[in-house]
Amino acid sequence: MLLIDCPHCGPRSETEFSYGGEAHIARPLDPAALSDAEWADYVFLRDNPKGLIRERWMHAHGCRRWFNVARDTVTYEILTVYPMGAEPPDLPERRYP
Amino acid sequence: MVEDFLRQSPLSHLGLATHARAEIAADDGVALAERPFRTVITLRGPGGEGAFASAVEQASGLKLPQEVGAITGEAEGRQLLCLGPDEWWLCDGNSDAESLLVALEDELAGQFASAVDTSDNWFALEISGPQATDLLAKACPLDLHPRSFPAGRCARSLLSKAPMTLQKLDESPRFRIHVRRSFADYAWRWLSDAGREYGVSVLSA
């Protein structure tokens, strides 16, 4: 069980949140110009790292706000929480063998 | 305006009045009481000390709390609950929603804000008694210790599977819970069942 530090409500249980998948995936500016493969890459393909991931969470049963979380997928450590639209904080990439 | 005689508590089928008492029995650890028909007006608008805050203060007579989880006003009277960075509840146990809503709409005219009467969407109940905190701790993942959740605070969370808005009214302790009307039966039965080990008194509405 994760204890997620909501920027508005403070530390809350994971059960109050809903998950929004990987963060910082920009929608292509001109979708019509993309090939099917490039569009599929945008819509479906996501990183699945063993290490640091930046992901979106929403405090569904609290303040109902979205925010970003940088998390280690091996240790479940939450490294930092930062607002939507912010530049991702500079963190060392963690990769486990 | 909703005609009062048509209003019915969502727990009317449980016949609570038949075994309701005025105060908690000596050997019971918790007491439950339904509080149907409370006024809830959902306010959305920009946070901070701007035109929105002063308009709400004009209409309600209460200062707009800015910190999520803070409450202004009296537990038994009118209250403003800050539930999110741009979301508040204006709650009242007595006055009818219509006059409050008209006052708010007048003050908020021209602003990018909304005030919506959601009273009929919500059902309130109160938990009190020496073991009220123990009972609630079974149902929700919040840290309910007075150190982190003192009287006069509110939080949105889950009551088992039902989304709820929780307030701590005093340190006796006494809590007020709002759940959606359709969850009223679920919440009441869940709490009655979970409270059996402490003994549950039903207080009159």
PDB file of C-alpha atoms in Angstrom:
ATOM      1  CA  MET A   1       0.000   0.000   0.000  1.00  0.00           C
ATOM      2  CA  LEU A   2       1.392   3.376  -0.989  1.00  0.00           C
ATOM      3  CA  LEU A   3       1.152   6.441   1.210  1.00  0.00           C
ATOM      4  CA  ILE A   4       0.879   9.249  -1.311  1.00  0.00           C
ATOM      5  CA  ASP A   5       1.579  12.824  -0.299  1.00  0.00           C
ATOM      6  CA  CYS A   6      -1.244  14.767  -1.959  1.00  0.00           C
ATOM      7  CA  PRO A   7      -0.080  18.367  -2.503  1.00  0.00           C
ATOM      8  CA  HIS A   8      -3.390  19.681  -1.104  1.00  0.00           C
ATOM      9  CA  CYS A   9      -4.436  17.119   1.519  1.00  0.00           C
ATOM     10  CA  GLY A  10      -1.174  15.665   2.819  1.00  0.00           C
ATOM     11  CA  PRO A  11      -0.314  11.970   3.140  1.00  0.00           C
ATOM     12  CA  ARG A  12      -3.258   9.721   2.263  1.00  0.00           C
ATOM     13  CA  SER A  13      -3.804   6.068   1.550  1.00  0.00           C
ATOM     14  CA  GLU A  14      -3.448   4.776  -1.996  1.00  0.00           C
ATOM     15  CA  THR A  15      -7.083   3.576  -1.937  1.00  0.00           C
ATOM     16  CA  GLU A  16      -8.256   7.204  -2.151  1.00  0.00           C
ATOM     17  CA  PHE A  17      -6.400   7.789  -5.412  1.00  0.00           C
ATOM     18  CA  SER A  18      -6.872   6.789  -8.999  1.00  0.00           C
ATOM     19  CA  TYR A  19      -3.977   6.140 -11.312  1.00  0.00           C
ATOM     20  CA  GLY A  20      -3.383   8.069 -14.513  1.00  0.00           C
ATOM     21  CA  GLY A  21      -0.456   6.227 -16.080  1.00  0.00           C
ATOM     22  CA  GLU A  22       2.793   7.646 -17.334  1.00  0.00           C
ATOM     23  CA  ALA A  23       3.212  11.440 -17.195  1.00  0.00           C
ATOM     24  CA  HIS A  24       4.676  13.886 -19.716  1.00  0.00           C
ATOM     25  CA  ILE A  25       3.264  12.291 -22.863  1.00  0.00           C
ATOM     26  CA  ALA A  26       2.526  15.227 -25.160  1.00  0.00           C
ATOM     27  CA  ARG A  27      -0.288  14.914 -27.669  1.00  0.00           C
ATOM     28  CA  PRO A  28       1.108  15.293 -31.213  1.00  0.00           C
ATOM     29  CA  LEU A  29       0.344  18.758 -32.584  1.00  0.00           C
ATOM     30  CA  ASP A  30      -0.703  17.465 -36.001  1.00  0.00           C
ATOM     31  CA  PRO A  31      -2.161  13.961 -35.564  1.00  0.00           C
ATOM     32  CA  ALA A  32      -3.194  13.751 -39.245  1.00  0.00           C
ATOM     33  CA  ALA A  33       0.445  13.896 -40.312  1.00  0.00           C
ATOM     34  CA  LEU A  34       1.421  10.821 -38.278  1.00  0.00           C
ATOM     35  CA  SER A  35       1.776   7.314 -39.616  1.00  0.00           C
ATOM     36  CA  ASP A  36      -0.315   4.577 -37.992  1.00  0.00           C
ATOM     37  CA  ALA A  37       2.766   3.312 -36.198  1.00  0.00           C
ATOM     38  CA  GLU A  38       3.555   6.738 -34.750  1.00  0.00           C
ATOM     39  CA  TRP A  39      -0.072   7.214 -33.656  1.00  0.00           C
ATOM     40  CA  ALA A  40      -0.127   3.774 -32.046  1.00  0.00           C
ATOM     41  CA  ASP A  41       3.091   4.686 -30.247  1.00  0.00           C
ATOM     42  CA  TYR A  42       1.416   7.809 -28.818  1.00  0.00           C
ATOM     43  CA  VAL A  43      -1.842   6.091 -27.887  1.00  0.00           C
ATOM     44  CA  PHE A  44      -0.697   2.705 -26.613  1.00  0.00           C
ATOM     45  CA  LEU A  45       3.021   2.359 -26.007  1.00  0.00           C
ATOM     46  CA  ARG A  46       4.345   3.253 -22.582  1.00  0.00           C
ATOM     47  CA  ASP A  47       7.613   2.740 -20.750  1.00  0.00           C
ATOM     48  CA  ASN A  48       7.611  -0.040 -18.212  1.00  0.00           C
ATOM     49  CA  PRO A  49      10.817   0.699 -16.359  1.00  0.00           C
ATOM     50  CA  LYS A  50      12.312  -1.246 -13.511  1.00  0.00           C
ATOM     51  CA  GLY A  51      13.351   1.860 -11.634  1.00  0.00           C
ATOM     52  CA  LEU A  52      12.302   5.499 -11.705  1.00  0.00           C
ATOM     53  CA  ILE A  53       8.939   6.316 -13.302  1.00  0.00           C
ATOM     54  CA  ARG A  54       7.089   9.619 -13.505  1.00  0.00           C
ATOM     55  CA  GLU A  55       3.367   9.046 -13.348  1.00  0.00           C
ATOM     56  CA  ARG A  56       0.064  10.837 -12.812  1.00  0.00           C
ATOM     57  CA  TRP A  57      -2.257  10.354  -9.849  1.00  0.00           C
ATOM     58  CA  MET A  58      -5.618  11.871  -8.996  1.00  0.00           C
ATOM     59  CA  HIS A  59      -6.966  12.224  -5.467  1.00  0.00           C
ATOM     60  CA  ALA A  60     -10.355  10.849  -6.485  1.00  0.00           C
ATOM     61  CA  HIS A  61     -11.827  10.529  -2.983  1.00  0.00           C
ATOM     62  CA  GLY A  62     -10.260  13.714  -1.629  1.00  0.00           C
ATOM     63  CA  CYS A  63      -9.609  17.045  -3.310  1.00  0.00           C
ATOM     64  CA  ARG A  64     -10.103  15.513  -6.808  1.00  0.00           C
ATOM     65  CA  ARG A  65      -6.950  17.157  -8.174  1.00  0.00           C
ATOM     66  CA  TRP A  66      -4.391  15.651 -10.569  1.00  0.00           C
ATOM     67  CA  PHE A  67      -0.675  15.791  -9.818  1.00  0.00           C
ATOM     68  CA  ASN A  68       2.567  14.066 -10.800  1.00  0.00           C
ATOM     69  CA  VAL A  69       4.566  11.574  -8.764  1.00  0.00           C
ATOM     70  CA  ALA A  70       8.118  10.317  -9.296  1.00  0.00           C
ATOM     71  CA  ARG A  71       8.262   6.768  -7.964  1.00  0.00           C
ATOM     72  CA  ASP A  72      10.670   3.864  -7.848  1.00  0.00           C
ATOM     73  CA  THR A  73       8.864   0.793  -9.204  1.00  0.00           C
ATOM     74  CA  VAL A  74      11.136  -1.617  -7.317  1.00  0.00           C
ATOM     75  CA  THR A  75      11.266  -0.118  -3.837  1.00  0.00           C
ATOM     76  CA  TYR A  76       7.896   1.716  -4.131  1.00  0.00           C
ATOM     77  CA  GLU A  77       9.644   4.776  -2.735  1.00  0.00           C
ATOM     78  CA  ILE A  78       7.944   8.035  -3.746  1.00  0.00           C
ATOM     79  CA  LEU A  79      10.793  10.407  -4.539  1.00  0.00           C
ATOM     80  CA  THR A  80       8.825  13.588  -5.107  1.00  0.00           C
ATOM     81  CA  VAL A  81       5.380  14.991  -5.880  1.00  0.00           C
ATOM     82  CA  TYR A  82       4.976  17.949  -8.248  1.00  0.00           C
ATOM     83  CA  PRO A  83       2.075  19.788  -9.919  1.00  0.00           C
ATOM     84  CA  MET A  84       0.565  19.118 -13.332  1.00  0.00           C
ATOM     85  CA  GLY A  85       2.203  21.106 -16.086  1.00  0.00           C
ATOM     86  CA  ALA A  86       5.468  21.490 -14.168  1.00  0.00           C
ATOM     87  CA  GLU A  87       8.792  20.445 -15.611  1.00  0.00           C
ATOM     88  CA  PRO A  88       9.832  17.038 -14.241  1.00  0.00           C
ATOM     89  CA  PRO A  89      12.350  17.482 -11.420  1.00  0.00           C
ATOM     90  CA  ASP A  90      15.919  16.531 -12.139  1.00  0.00           C
ATOM     91  CA  LEU A  91      16.327  13.095 -10.591  1.00  0.00           C
ATOM     92  CA  PRO A  92      18.981  10.458 -11.263  1.00  0.00           C
ATOM     93  CA  GLU A  93      17.545   7.739 -13.510  1.00  0.00           C
ATOM     94  CA  ARG A  94      17.332   4.555 -11.490  1.00  0.00           C
ATOM     95  CA  ARG A  95      17.547   1.291 -13.381  1.00  0.00           C
ATOM     96  CA  TYR A  96      17.779  -2.105 -11.778  1.00  0.00           C
ATOM     97  CA  PRO A  97      19.226  -5.143 -13.553  1.00  0.00           C
TER      98      PRO A  97
ATOM     99  CA  MET B   1     -38.966  24.756  -3.498  1.00  0.00           C
ATOM    100  CA  VAL B   2     -39.274  21.153  -2.367  1.00  0.00           C
ATOM    101  CA  GLU B   3     -42.421  20.534  -0.379  1.00  0.00           C
ATOM    102  CA  ASP B   4     -41.428  19.430   3.097  1.00  0.00           C
ATOM    103  CA  PHE B   5     -44.173  16.858   3.401  1.00  0.00           C
ATOM    104  CA  LEU B   6     -42.816  14.967   0.405  1.00  0.00           C
ATOM    105  CA  ARG B   7     -39.326  14.673   1.835  1.00  0.00           C
ATOM    106  CA  GLN B   8     -38.410  11.311   3.254  1.00  0.00           C
ATOM    107  CA  SER B   9     -35.217  10.195   4.939  1.00  0.00           C
ATOM    108  CA  PRO B  10     -33.374   7.527   2.925  1.00  0.00           C
ATOM    109  CA  LEU B  11     -33.420   5.470   6.134  1.00  0.00           C
ATOM    110  CA  SER B  12     -37.175   5.704   6.684  1.00  0.00           C
ATOM    111  CA  HIS B  13     -37.537   1.994   5.777  1.00  0.00           C
ATOM    112  CA  LEU B  14     -35.390   1.034   8.808  1.00  0.00           C
ATOM    113  CA  GLY B  15     -37.927   2.370  11.297  1.00  0.00           C
ATOM    114  CA  LEU B  16     -35.188   3.913  13.455  1.00  0.00           C
ATOM    115  CA  ALA B  17     -37.634   6.010  15.457  1.00  0.00           C
ATOM    116  CA  THR B  18     -39.015   2.875  17.150  1.00  0.00           C
ATOM    117  CA  HIS B  19     -35.771   2.231  19.062  1.00  0.00           C
ATOM    118  CA  ALA B  20     -34.221   5.704  19.068  1.00  0.00           C
ATOM    119  CA  ARG B  21     -33.238   7.138  22.432  1.00  0.00           C
ATOM    120  CA  ALA B  22     -32.340  10.629  23.645  1.00  0.00           C
ATOM    121  CA  GLU B  23     -28.782   9.781  24.655  1.00  0.00           C
ATOM    122  CA  ILE B  24     -26.284   6.948  24.480  1.00  0.00           C
ATOM    123  CA  ALA B  25     -26.944   3.906  26.704  1.00  0.00           C
ATOM    124  CA  ALA B  26     -24.515   3.490  29.624  1.00  0.00           C
ATOM    125  CA  ASP B  27     -22.951   0.262  28.336  1.00  0.00           C
ATOM    126  CA  ASP B  28     -22.730   1.262  24.666  1.00  0.00           C
ATOM    127  CA  GLY B  29     -19.525   2.492  23.068  1.00  0.00           C
ATOM    128  CA  VAL B  30     -20.939   4.361  20.084  1.00  0.00           C
ATOM    129  CA  ALA B  31     -24.111   6.188  19.123  1.00  0.00           C
ATOM    130  CA  LEU B  32     -25.415   6.740  15.601  1.00  0.00           C
ATOM    131  CA  ALA B  33     -27.879   9.432  14.612  1.00  0.00           C
ATOM    132  CA  GLU B  34     -29.304  10.287  11.219  1.00  0.00           C
ATOM    133  CA  ARG B  35     -29.348  13.937  10.198  1.00  0.00           C
ATOM    134  CA  PRO B  36     -31.365  14.035   6.993  1.00  0.00           C
ATOM    135  CA  PHE B  37     -32.347  17.194   5.094  1.00  0.00           C
ATOM    136  CA  ARG B  38     -29.264  19.272   5.859  1.00  0.00           C
ATOM    137  CA  THR B  39     -28.533  22.063   3.420  1.00  0.00           C
ATOM    138  CA  VAL B  40     -25.408  21.582   1.305  1.00  0.00           C
ATOM    139  CA  ILE B  41     -24.442  24.137  -1.329  1.00  0.00           C
ATOM    140  CA  THR B  42     -21.418  23.279  -3.455  1.00  0.00           C
ATOM    141  CA  LEU B  43     -19.288  26.325  -4.257  1.00  0.00           C
ATOM    142  CA  ARG B  44     -16.638  26.360  -6.964  1.00  0.00           C
ATOM    143  CA  GLY B  45     -14.427  29.349  -7.625  1.00  0.00           C
ATOM    144  CA  PRO B  46     -10.895  30.641  -7.425  1.00  0.00           C
ATOM    145  CA  GLY B  47      -9.126  30.349  -4.058  1.00  0.00           C
ATOM    146  CA  GLY B  48      -7.325  33.242  -2.388  1.00  0.00           C
ATOM    147  CA  GLU B  49      -8.547  36.513  -0.942  1.00  0.00           C
ATOM    148  CA  GLY B  50     -10.224  37.816  -4.088  1.00  0.00           C
ATOM    149  CA  ALA B  51     -13.678  38.831  -5.258  1.00  0.00           C
ATOM    150  CA  PHE B  52     -14.970  35.283  -4.878  1.00  0.00           C
ATOM    151  CA  ALA B  53     -13.980  35.074  -1.207  1.00  0.00           C
ATOM    152  CA  SER B  54     -15.576  38.417  -0.381  1.00  0.00           C
ATOM    153  CA  ALA B  55     -18.761  37.577  -2.308  1.00  0.00           C
ATOM    154  CA  VAL B  56     -19.163  34.322  -0.370  1.00  0.00           C
ATOM    155  CA  GLU B  57     -18.490  36.143   2.885  1.00  0.00           C
ATOM    156  CA  GLN B  58     -21.144  38.744   2.016  1.00  0.00           C
ATOM    157  CA  ALA B  59     -23.769  36.123   1.236  1.00  0.00           C
ATOM    158  CA  SER B  60     -23.055  33.607   3.976  1.00  0.00           C
ATOM    159  CA  GLY B  61     -21.637  35.753   6.770  1.00  0.00           C
ATOM    160  CA  LEU B  62     -18.668  33.369   7.060  1.00  0.00           C
ATOM    161  CA  LYS B  63     -15.046  33.766   6.084  1.00  0.00           C
ATOM    162  CA  LEU B  64     -13.958  31.504   3.245  1.00  0.00           C
ATOM    163  CA  PRO B  65     -11.409  28.986   4.590  1.00  0.00           C
ATOM    164  CA  GLN B  66      -8.359  28.717   2.316  1.00  0.00           C
ATOM    165  CA  GLU B  67      -6.632  25.608   3.592  1.00  0.00           C
ATOM    166  CA  VAL B  68      -8.010  22.238   2.453  1.00  0.00           C
ATOM    167  CA  GLY B  69      -9.565  20.565   5.498  1.00  0.00           C
ATOM    168  CA  ALA B  70     -10.343  23.798   7.355  1.00  0.00           C
ATOM    169  CA  ILE B  71     -13.850  24.803   8.522  1.00  0.00           C
ATOM    170  CA  THR B  72     -15.313  28.152   9.492  1.00  0.00           C
ATOM    171  CA  GLY B  73     -18.591  28.590  11.357  1.00  0.00           C
ATOM    172  CA  GLU B  74     -20.461  26.698  14.038  1.00  0.00           C
ATOM    173  CA  ALA B  75     -20.924  22.924  14.088  1.00  0.00           C
ATOM    174  CA  GLU B  76     -24.676  23.240  14.742  1.00  0.00           C
ATOM    175  CA  GLY B  77     -25.254  26.297  12.589  1.00  0.00           C
ATOM    176  CA  ARG B  78     -23.841  27.464   9.300  1.00  0.00           C
ATOM    177  CA  GLN B  79     -20.448  26.227   8.142  1.00  0.00           C
ATOM    178  CA  LEU B  80     -18.046  26.594   5.261  1.00  0.00           C
ATOM    179  CA  LEU B  81     -15.892  23.541   4.532  1.00  0.00           C
ATOM    180  CA  CYS B  82     -12.830  23.766   2.309  1.00  0.00           C
ATOM    181  CA  LEU B  83     -12.727  20.480   0.383  1.00  0.00           C
ATOM    182  CA  GLY B  84     -10.273  21.322  -2.373  1.00  0.00           C
ATOM    183  CA  PRO B  85      -8.211  24.246  -3.653  1.00  0.00           C
ATOM    184  CA  ASP B  86     -11.263  25.570  -5.538  1.00  0.00           C
ATOM    185  CA  GLU B  87     -14.154  23.724  -3.915  1.00  0.00           C
ATOM    186  CA  TRP B  88     -16.176  24.492  -0.796  1.00  0.00           C
ATOM    187  CA  TRP B  89     -19.366  23.356   0.877  1.00  0.00           C
ATOM    188  CA  LEU B  90     -21.746  25.744   2.546  1.00  0.00           C
ATOM    189  CA  CYS B  91     -23.653  23.641   5.085  1.00  0.00           C
ATOM    190  CA  ASP B  92     -26.553  24.626   7.244  1.00  0.00           C
ATOM    191  CA  GLY B  93     -28.802  22.643   9.539  1.00  0.00           C
ATOM    192  CA  ASN B  94     -31.637  25.127   9.709  1.00  0.00           C
ATOM    193  CA  SER B  95     -32.216  27.663   6.968  1.00  0.00           C
ATOM    194  CA  ASP B  96     -33.576  26.567   3.629  1.00  0.00           C
ATOM    195  CA  ALA B  97     -31.207  26.326   0.710  1.00  0.00           C
ATOM    196  CA  GLU B  98     -33.245  28.525  -1.582  1.00  0.00           C
ATOM    197  CA  SER B  99     -32.713  31.851   0.203  1.00  0.00           C
ATOM    198  CA  LEU B 100     -29.001  31.134   0.677  1.00  0.00           C
ATOM    199  CA  LEU B 101     -28.656  30.230  -2.965  1.00  0.00           C
ATOM    200  CA  VAL B 102     -30.379  33.417  -4.133  1.00  0.00           C
ATOM    201  CA  ALA B 103     -28.047  35.494  -1.940  1.00  0.00           C
ATOM    202  CA  LEU B 104     -25.004  33.685  -3.316  1.00  0.00           C
ATOM    203  CA  GLU B 105     -26.101  34.019  -6.914  1.00  0.00           C
ATOM    204  CA  ASP B 106     -26.650  37.758  -6.439  1.00  0.00           C
ATOM    205  CA  GLU B 107     -23.184  38.236  -4.969  1.00  0.00           C
ATOM    206  CA  LEU B 108     -21.450  35.984  -7.496  1.00  0.00           C
ATOM    207  CA  ALA B 109     -23.114  37.532 -10.563  1.00  0.00           C
ATOM    208  CA  GLY B 110     -20.579  38.052 -13.344  1.00  0.00           C
ATOM    209  CA  GLN B 111     -17.883  35.966 -11.679  1.00  0.00           C
ATOM    210  CA  PHE B 112     -16.384  32.728 -12.975  1.00  0.00           C
ATOM    211  CA  ALA B 113     -17.809  30.741 -10.107  1.00  0.00           C
ATOM    212  CA  SER B 114     -20.760  28.513  -9.314  1.00  0.00           C
ATOM    213  CA  ALA B 115     -23.089  27.809  -6.417  1.00  0.00           C
ATOM    214  CA  VAL B 116     -25.278  24.728  -6.726  1.00  0.00           C
ATOM    215  CA  ASP B 117     -27.791  23.353  -4.227  1.00  0.00           C
ATOM    216  CA  THR B 118     -26.782  19.716  -3.713  1.00  0.00           C
ATOM    217  CA  SER B 119     -28.717  19.169  -0.465  1.00  0.00           C
ATOM    218  CA  ASP B 120     -30.829  16.335  -1.844  1.00  0.00           C
ATOM    219  CA  ASN B 121     -27.716  14.482  -3.036  1.00  0.00           C
ATOM    220  CA  TRP B 122     -26.354  14.141   0.488  1.00  0.00           C
ATOM    221  CA  PHE B 123     -27.354  12.347   3.637  1.00  0.00           C
ATOM    222  CA  ALA B 124     -25.710  13.113   6.959  1.00  0.00           C
ATOM    223  CA  LEU B 125     -25.238  10.973  10.027  1.00  0.00           C
ATOM    224  CA  GLU B 126     -23.395  11.547  13.264  1.00  0.00           C
ATOM    225  CA  ILE B 127     -21.215   9.147  15.217  1.00  0.00           C
ATOM    226  CA  SER B 128     -20.514   9.868  18.863  1.00  0.00           C
ATOM    227  CA  GLY B 129     -19.561   8.015  22.012  1.00  0.00           C
ATOM    228  CA  PRO B 130     -16.285   6.967  23.646  1.00  0.00           C
ATOM    229  CA  GLN B 131     -15.412   4.490  20.875  1.00  0.00           C
ATOM    230  CA  ALA B 132     -16.559   6.522  17.894  1.00  0.00           C
ATOM    231  CA  THR B 133     -12.982   6.958  16.673  1.00  0.00           C
ATOM    232  CA  ASP B 134     -12.314   3.198  16.889  1.00  0.00           C
ATOM    233  CA  LEU B 135     -15.425   2.477  14.851  1.00  0.00           C
ATOM    234  CA  LEU B 136     -14.560   5.034  12.209  1.00  0.00           C
ATOM    235  CA  ALA B 137     -10.976   3.788  12.007  1.00  0.00           C
ATOM    236  CA  LYS B 138     -12.326   0.432  10.799  1.00  0.00           C
ATOM    237  CA  ALA B 139     -14.086   2.132   7.932  1.00  0.00           C
ATOM    238  CA  CYS B 140     -11.651   4.704   6.608  1.00  0.00           C
ATOM    239  CA  PRO B 141      -7.920   5.015   5.872  1.00  0.00           C
ATOM    240  CA  LEU B 142      -7.480   8.462   7.471  1.00  0.00           C
ATOM    241  CA  ASP B 143      -5.270   9.017  10.485  1.00  0.00           C
ATOM    242  CA  LEU B 144      -7.985   9.923  13.024  1.00  0.00           C
ATOM    243  CA  HIS B 145      -5.713  10.594  15.989  1.00  0.00           C
ATOM    244  CA  PRO B 146      -6.539  14.021  17.493  1.00  0.00           C
ATOM    245  CA  ARG B 147      -2.963  15.028  16.707  1.00  0.00           C
ATOM    246  CA  SER B 148      -3.581  14.863  12.960  1.00  0.00           C
ATOM    247  CA  PHE B 149      -7.382  15.183  12.812  1.00  0.00           C
ATOM    248  CA  PRO B 150      -8.498  17.554  15.590  1.00  0.00           C
ATOM    249  CA  ALA B 151     -12.004  18.931  16.148  1.00  0.00           C
ATOM    250  CA  GLY B 152     -12.981  21.540  13.574  1.00  0.00           C
ATOM    251  CA  ARG B 153     -11.336  19.761  10.642  1.00  0.00           C
ATOM    252  CA  CYS B 154     -12.919  18.074   7.649  1.00  0.00           C
ATOM    253  CA  ALA B 155     -11.673  15.585   5.064  1.00  0.00           C
ATOM    254  CA  ARG B 156     -13.032  13.702   2.127  1.00  0.00           C
ATOM    255  CA  SER B 157     -12.240  10.026   2.171  1.00  0.00           C
ATOM    256  CA  LEU B 158     -13.888   6.620   1.977  1.00  0.00           C
ATOM    257  CA  LEU B 159     -16.298   4.991   4.417  1.00  0.00           C
ATOM    258  CA  SER B 160     -15.584   1.382   3.475  1.00  0.00           C
ATOM    259  CA  LYS B 161     -16.496   1.578  -0.242  1.00  0.00           C
ATOM    260  CA  ALA B 162     -18.572   4.746  -0.080  1.00  0.00           C
ATOM    261  CA  PRO B 163     -17.105   8.205  -0.697  1.00  0.00           C
ATOM    262  CA  MET B 164     -17.739  10.397   2.327  1.00  0.00           C
ATOM    263  CA  THR B 165     -17.088  13.863   3.679  1.00  0.00           C
ATOM    264  CA  LEU B 166     -16.049  13.640   7.298  1.00  0.00           C
ATOM    265  CA  GLN B 167     -16.077  16.377   9.912  1.00  0.00           C
ATOM    266  CA  LYS B 168     -14.936  16.183  13.482  1.00  0.00           C
ATOM    267  CA  LEU B 169     -17.345  18.331  15.469  1.00  0.00           C
ATOM    268  CA  ASP B 170     -15.791  18.054  18.928  1.00  0.00           C
ATOM    269  CA  GLU B 171     -13.321  15.977  20.906  1.00  0.00           C
ATOM    270  CA  SER B 172     -15.960  14.053  22.891  1.00  0.00           C
ATOM    271  CA  PRO B 173     -15.577  12.728  20.085  1.00  0.00           C
ATOM    272  CA  ARG B 174     -18.381  13.414  17.664  1.00  0.00           C
ATOM    273  CA  PHE B 175     -18.136  13.067  13.891  1.00  0.00           C
ATOM    274  CA  ARG B 176     -20.507  14.082  11.127  1.00  0.00           C
ATOM    275  CA  ILE B 177     -20.444  12.137   7.892  1.00  0.00           C
ATOM    276  CA  HIS B 178     -22.027  13.069   4.595  1.00  0.00           C
ATOM    277  CA  VAL B 179     -22.496  10.254   2.092  1.00  0.00           C
ATOM    278  CA  ARG B 180     -24.494  10.281  -1.103  1.00  0.00           C
ATOM    279  CA  ARG B 181     -28.161   9.622  -0.486  1.00  0.00           C
ATOM    280  CA  SER B 182     -27.982   6.297  -2.317  1.00  0.00           C
ATOM    281  CA  PHE B 183     -25.216   5.168   0.075  1.00  0.00           C
ATOM    282  CA  ALA B 184     -27.215   6.019   3.215  1.00  0.00           C
ATOM    283  CA  ASP B 185     -28.512   2.494   3.800  1.00  0.00           C
ATOM    284  CA  TYR B 186     -25.079   0.991   3.096  1.00  0.00           C
ATOM    285  CA  ALA B 187     -23.264   3.400   5.425  1.00  0.00           C
ATOM    286  CA  TRP B 188     -25.787   2.958   8.229  1.00  0.00           C
ATOM    287  CA  ARG B 189     -25.771  -0.854   8.064  1.00  0.00           C
ATOM    288  CA  TRP B 190     -21.987  -0.984   7.728  1.00  0.00           C
ATOM    289  CA  LEU B 191     -21.487   1.172  10.828  1.00  0.00           C
ATOM    290  CA  SER B 192     -24.176  -0.658  12.814  1.00  0.00           C
ATOM    291  CA  ASP B 193     -22.524  -3.994  12.027  1.00  0.00           C
ATOM    292  CA  ALA B 194     -18.956  -2.809  12.666  1.00  0.00           C
ATOM    293  CA  GLY B 195     -20.071  -1.190  15.934  1.00  0.00           C
ATOM    294  CA  ARG B 196     -21.671  -4.351  17.383  1.00  0.00           C
ATOM    295  CA  GLU B 197     -18.570  -5.176  19.429  1.00  0.00           C
ATOM    296  CA  TYR B 198     -18.802  -1.778  21.151  1.00  0.00           C
ATOM    297  CA  GLY B 199     -22.591  -1.658  21.438  1.00  0.00           C
ATOM    298  CA  VAL B 200     -24.535   0.806  19.282  1.00  0.00           C
ATOM    299  CA  SER B 201     -27.226   3.196  20.489  1.00  0.00           C
ATOM    300  CA  VAL B 202     -29.487   4.855  17.951  1.00  0.00           C
ATOM    301  CA  LEU B 203     -30.174   8.472  18.787  1.00  0.00           C
ATOM    302  CA  SER B 204     -33.292  10.277  17.641  1.00  0.00           C
ATOM    303  CA  ALA B 205     -32.930  12.408  14.530  1.00  0.00           C
TER     304      ALA B 205
END
